[in-house]
Amino acid sequence: MNIKYLYIVFLLTLVLLASTKSRFLAPDKLIVGSWEEVSWKYEKVNHKGGSSFEIDEKQKQEITKNLVIHQSETWEFNDDGSLIFYDGEKVKESLAWNVKGRGNILELIHNNKTLEDYEIQEITKDSLVIHFHSDLQVRGIVKLTFKRKRTEKYAQEIQQP
């Protein structure tokens, strides 16, 4: 009789674990889709008071002058490992992407094999926050925030059980 209860508890635990795991997608699965750039924020490192401020277009150009940074409105991550940058409806650039480490490093690989690494700070089904480190006159981190772009395909995916 005790073995039956133990067996039932074991099966319920397995079912619970399987359903819980399916709810939490890995970053490389969760990132697939279209993301709209919402903001750039510059945060100073090693600065008392921890100041941070929004970056305007002129500051963004200064920060990105010697870096390969994408000033694109939409980033589309495909499950085949390709990434397409759109400026409006126009394709701006296409390259490859990969999630490395424990799911916290986003690596972008250009056709000329140039690499870019971003730190994934937060990723949910609706928001993405990534950082890159800037070595301007004052060291700091640039925080890029994205929201998932609503598409017909995305609407179908979230309606599925």
mmCIF file of C-alpha atoms in Angstrom:
data_model
loop_
_atom_site.group_PDB
_atom_site.id
_atom_site.type_symbol
_atom_site.label_atom_id
_atom_site.label_comp_id
_atom_site.label_asym_id
_atom_site.label_seq_id
_atom_site.Cartn_x
_atom_site.Cartn_y
_atom_site.Cartn_z
ATOM 1 C CA MET A 1 0.000 0.000 0.000
ATOM 2 C CA ASN A 2 2.807 2.448 0.822
ATOM 3 C CA ILE A 3 4.483 1.662 -2.477
ATOM 4 C CA LYS A 4 1.350 2.774 -4.357
ATOM 5 C CA TYR A 5 1.360 6.131 -2.570
ATOM 6 C CA LEU A 6 5.060 6.544 -3.176
ATOM 7 C CA TYR A 7 4.556 5.711 -6.861
ATOM 8 C CA ILE A 8 1.678 8.230 -7.148
ATOM 9 C CA VAL A 9 3.719 10.973 -5.454
ATOM 10 C CA PHE A 10 6.650 10.225 -7.771
ATOM 11 C CA LEU A 11 4.452 10.462 -10.884
ATOM 12 C CA LEU A 12 2.834 13.699 -9.700
ATOM 13 C CA THR A 13 6.277 15.169 -9.053
ATOM 14 C CA LEU A 14 7.416 14.235 -12.567
ATOM 15 C CA VAL A 15 4.314 15.782 -14.123
ATOM 16 C CA LEU A 16 4.756 18.954 -12.064
ATOM 17 C CA LEU A 17 8.433 19.261 -13.017
ATOM 18 C CA ALA A 18 7.689 18.673 -16.706
ATOM 19 C CA SER A 19 4.947 21.319 -16.762
ATOM 20 C CA THR A 20 7.109 23.822 -14.852
ATOM 21 C CA LYS A 21 10.071 23.335 -17.168
ATOM 22 C CA SER A 22 7.917 23.888 -20.255
ATOM 23 C CA ARG A 23 6.809 27.291 -18.898
ATOM 24 C CA PHE A 24 10.356 28.611 -18.597
ATOM 25 C CA LEU A 25 11.953 28.858 -22.005
ATOM 26 C CA ALA A 26 15.695 29.082 -22.469
ATOM 27 C CA PRO A 27 16.981 32.515 -23.575
ATOM 28 C CA ASP A 28 17.902 31.190 -27.037
ATOM 29 C CA LYS A 29 14.258 30.151 -27.548
ATOM 30 C CA LEU A 30 12.702 33.161 -25.852
ATOM 31 C CA ILE A 31 14.666 35.680 -27.940
ATOM 32 C CA VAL A 32 13.325 34.373 -31.274
ATOM 33 C CA GLY A 33 11.028 36.949 -32.849
ATOM 34 C CA SER A 34 10.943 40.654 -33.689
ATOM 35 C CA TRP A 35 12.031 43.249 -31.130
ATOM 36 C CA GLU A 36 11.564 47.023 -31.318
ATOM 37 C CA GLU A 37 14.219 49.268 -29.829
ATOM 38 C CA VAL A 38 12.609 51.296 -27.038
ATOM 39 C CA SER A 39 15.500 53.140 -25.393
ATOM 40 C CA TRP A 40 19.226 53.567 -24.879
ATOM 41 C CA LYS A 41 20.331 54.493 -21.371
ATOM 42 C CA TYR A 42 23.874 55.268 -20.272
ATOM 43 C CA GLU A 43 24.878 54.217 -16.753
ATOM 44 C CA LYS A 44 28.191 55.353 -15.317
ATOM 45 C CA VAL A 45 30.396 52.721 -13.698
ATOM 46 C CA ASN A 46 32.329 53.442 -10.483
ATOM 47 C CA HIS A 47 30.434 56.650 -9.938
ATOM 48 C CA LYS A 48 29.065 57.557 -6.517
ATOM 49 C CA GLY A 49 25.366 58.148 -6.662
ATOM 50 C CA GLY A 50 24.899 55.687 -9.550
ATOM 51 C CA SER A 51 23.714 58.246 -12.066
ATOM 52 C CA SER A 52 22.022 57.188 -15.247
ATOM 53 C CA PHE A 53 20.395 59.136 -18.034
ATOM 54 C CA GLU A 54 18.689 58.747 -21.394
ATOM 55 C CA ILE A 55 20.841 58.979 -24.494
ATOM 56 C CA ASP A 56 19.795 61.263 -27.322
ATOM 57 C CA GLU A 57 20.631 60.653 -30.978
ATOM 58 C CA LYS A 58 23.812 62.782 -30.934
ATOM 59 C CA GLN A 59 25.160 60.967 -27.854
ATOM 60 C CA LYS A 60 24.270 57.611 -29.418
ATOM 61 C CA GLN A 61 26.344 58.516 -32.488
ATOM 62 C CA GLU A 62 29.312 59.523 -30.290
ATOM 63 C CA ILE A 63 29.178 56.271 -28.312
ATOM 64 C CA THR A 64 28.858 54.148 -31.435
ATOM 65 C CA LYS A 65 31.447 56.023 -33.515
ATOM 66 C CA ASN A 66 34.150 53.349 -33.181
ATOM 67 C CA LEU A 67 31.886 50.430 -32.384
ATOM 68 C CA VAL A 68 29.758 48.127 -34.478
ATOM 69 C CA ILE A 69 26.426 49.079 -32.983
ATOM 70 C CA HIS A 70 23.141 48.806 -34.769
ATOM 71 C CA GLN A 71 21.028 51.913 -34.912
ATOM 72 C CA SER A 72 18.075 50.000 -36.140
ATOM 73 C CA GLU A 73 14.524 50.117 -34.988
ATOM 74 C CA THR A 74 13.708 46.405 -35.247
ATOM 75 C CA TRP A 75 15.886 43.367 -34.542
ATOM 76 C CA GLU A 76 14.454 40.092 -35.867
ATOM 77 C CA PHE A 77 15.971 36.948 -34.331
ATOM 78 C CA ASN A 78 15.212 33.809 -36.338
ATOM 79 C CA ASP A 79 15.409 30.284 -34.950
ATOM 80 C CA ASP A 80 17.933 29.325 -37.656
ATOM 81 C CA GLY A 81 20.500 31.617 -35.979
ATOM 82 C CA SER A 82 20.091 34.547 -38.364
ATOM 83 C CA LEU A 83 19.430 38.108 -37.246
ATOM 84 C CA ILE A 84 17.976 40.782 -39.500
ATOM 85 C CA PHE A 85 18.046 44.495 -38.689
ATOM 86 C CA TYR A 86 15.221 46.574 -40.141
ATOM 87 C CA ASP A 87 14.987 50.312 -40.521
ATOM 88 C CA GLY A 88 11.260 50.635 -40.983
ATOM 89 C CA GLU A 89 10.382 48.020 -43.608
ATOM 90 C CA LYS A 90 13.847 48.089 -45.210
ATOM 91 C CA VAL A 91 16.420 45.380 -44.394
ATOM 92 C CA LYS A 92 19.458 47.191 -43.043
ATOM 93 C CA GLU A 93 21.777 44.271 -42.229
ATOM 94 C CA SER A 94 21.759 40.510 -41.816
ATOM 95 C CA LEU A 95 24.108 38.479 -39.624
ATOM 96 C CA ALA A 96 24.216 35.483 -37.257
ATOM 97 C CA TRP A 97 23.486 35.307 -33.531
ATOM 98 C CA ASN A 98 24.165 32.876 -30.714
ATOM 99 C CA VAL A 99 23.433 32.771 -26.983
ATOM 100 C CA LYS A 100 26.496 31.736 -24.990
ATOM 101 C CA GLY A 101 27.508 31.120 -21.407
ATOM 102 C CA ARG A 102 24.620 30.339 -19.094
ATOM 103 C CA GLY A 103 22.257 32.139 -21.430
ATOM 104 C CA ASN A 104 23.538 35.556 -20.411
ATOM 105 C CA ILE A 105 25.755 36.469 -23.392
ATOM 106 C CA LEU A 106 24.329 37.412 -26.782
ATOM 107 C CA GLU A 107 26.947 37.065 -29.504
ATOM 108 C CA LEU A 108 26.447 38.671 -32.916
ATOM 109 C CA ILE A 109 28.606 37.374 -35.768
ATOM 110 C CA HIS A 110 29.024 39.544 -38.851
ATOM 111 C CA ASN A 111 29.722 38.178 -42.327
ATOM 112 C CA ASN A 112 33.319 39.386 -42.020
ATOM 113 C CA LYS A 113 33.536 37.362 -38.754
ATOM 114 C CA THR A 114 33.574 40.471 -36.539
ATOM 115 C CA LEU A 115 32.062 39.591 -33.159
ATOM 116 C CA GLU A 116 29.927 41.675 -30.825
ATOM 117 C CA ASP A 117 29.044 40.573 -27.306
ATOM 118 C CA TYR A 118 26.143 41.887 -25.272
ATOM 119 C CA GLU A 119 25.163 40.907 -21.750
ATOM 120 C CA ILE A 120 21.530 39.810 -21.498
ATOM 121 C CA GLN A 121 20.223 41.484 -18.345
ATOM 122 C CA GLU A 122 16.570 40.563 -18.677
ATOM 123 C CA ILE A 123 14.492 38.588 -21.107
ATOM 124 C CA THR A 124 10.799 37.824 -20.899
ATOM 125 C CA LYS A 125 8.217 37.054 -23.532
ATOM 126 C CA ASP A 126 7.616 40.803 -23.944
ATOM 127 C CA SER A 127 10.849 42.611 -23.023
ATOM 128 C CA LEU A 128 14.581 42.343 -23.657
ATOM 129 C CA VAL A 129 17.302 44.350 -21.918
ATOM 130 C CA ILE A 130 20.915 44.023 -23.053
ATOM 131 C CA HIS A 131 24.086 45.853 -21.995
ATOM 132 C CA PHE A 132 27.326 46.664 -23.700
ATOM 133 C CA HIS A 133 30.288 48.282 -22.009
ATOM 134 C CA SER A 134 31.474 51.656 -23.263
ATOM 135 C CA ASP A 135 34.999 52.977 -22.810
ATOM 136 C CA LEU A 136 34.232 56.625 -23.310
ATOM 137 C CA GLN A 137 35.988 59.304 -21.302
ATOM 138 C CA VAL A 138 33.878 58.098 -18.378
ATOM 139 C CA ARG A 139 33.510 54.317 -18.206
ATOM 140 C CA GLY A 140 29.965 53.132 -18.386
ATOM 141 C CA ILE A 141 27.381 50.670 -19.570
ATOM 142 C CA VAL A 142 24.881 51.317 -22.320
ATOM 143 C CA LYS A 143 21.557 49.665 -21.612
ATOM 144 C CA LEU A 144 19.431 48.869 -24.673
ATOM 145 C CA THR A 145 15.783 48.091 -24.007
ATOM 146 C CA PHE A 146 13.479 46.361 -26.477
ATOM 147 C CA LYS A 147 9.846 45.330 -26.509
ATOM 148 C CA ARG A 148 8.527 42.438 -28.545
ATOM 149 C CA LYS A 149 6.974 43.572 -31.787
ATOM 150 C CA ARG A 150 3.452 42.260 -32.119
ATOM 151 C CA THR A 151 3.069 40.235 -35.293
ATOM 152 C CA GLU A 152 0.388 37.872 -36.526
ATOM 153 C CA LYS A 153 2.719 34.901 -35.933
ATOM 154 C CA TYR A 154 3.394 36.062 -32.357
ATOM 155 C CA ALA A 155 -0.346 36.445 -31.692
ATOM 156 C CA GLN A 156 -0.913 32.852 -32.815
ATOM 157 C CA GLU A 157 1.957 31.572 -30.637
ATOM 158 C CA ILE A 158 0.712 33.181 -27.417
ATOM 159 C CA GLN A 159 -2.833 31.899 -27.979
ATOM 160 C CA GLN A 160 -1.645 28.287 -28.117
ATOM 161 C CA PRO A 161 -1.813 26.407 -24.781
#
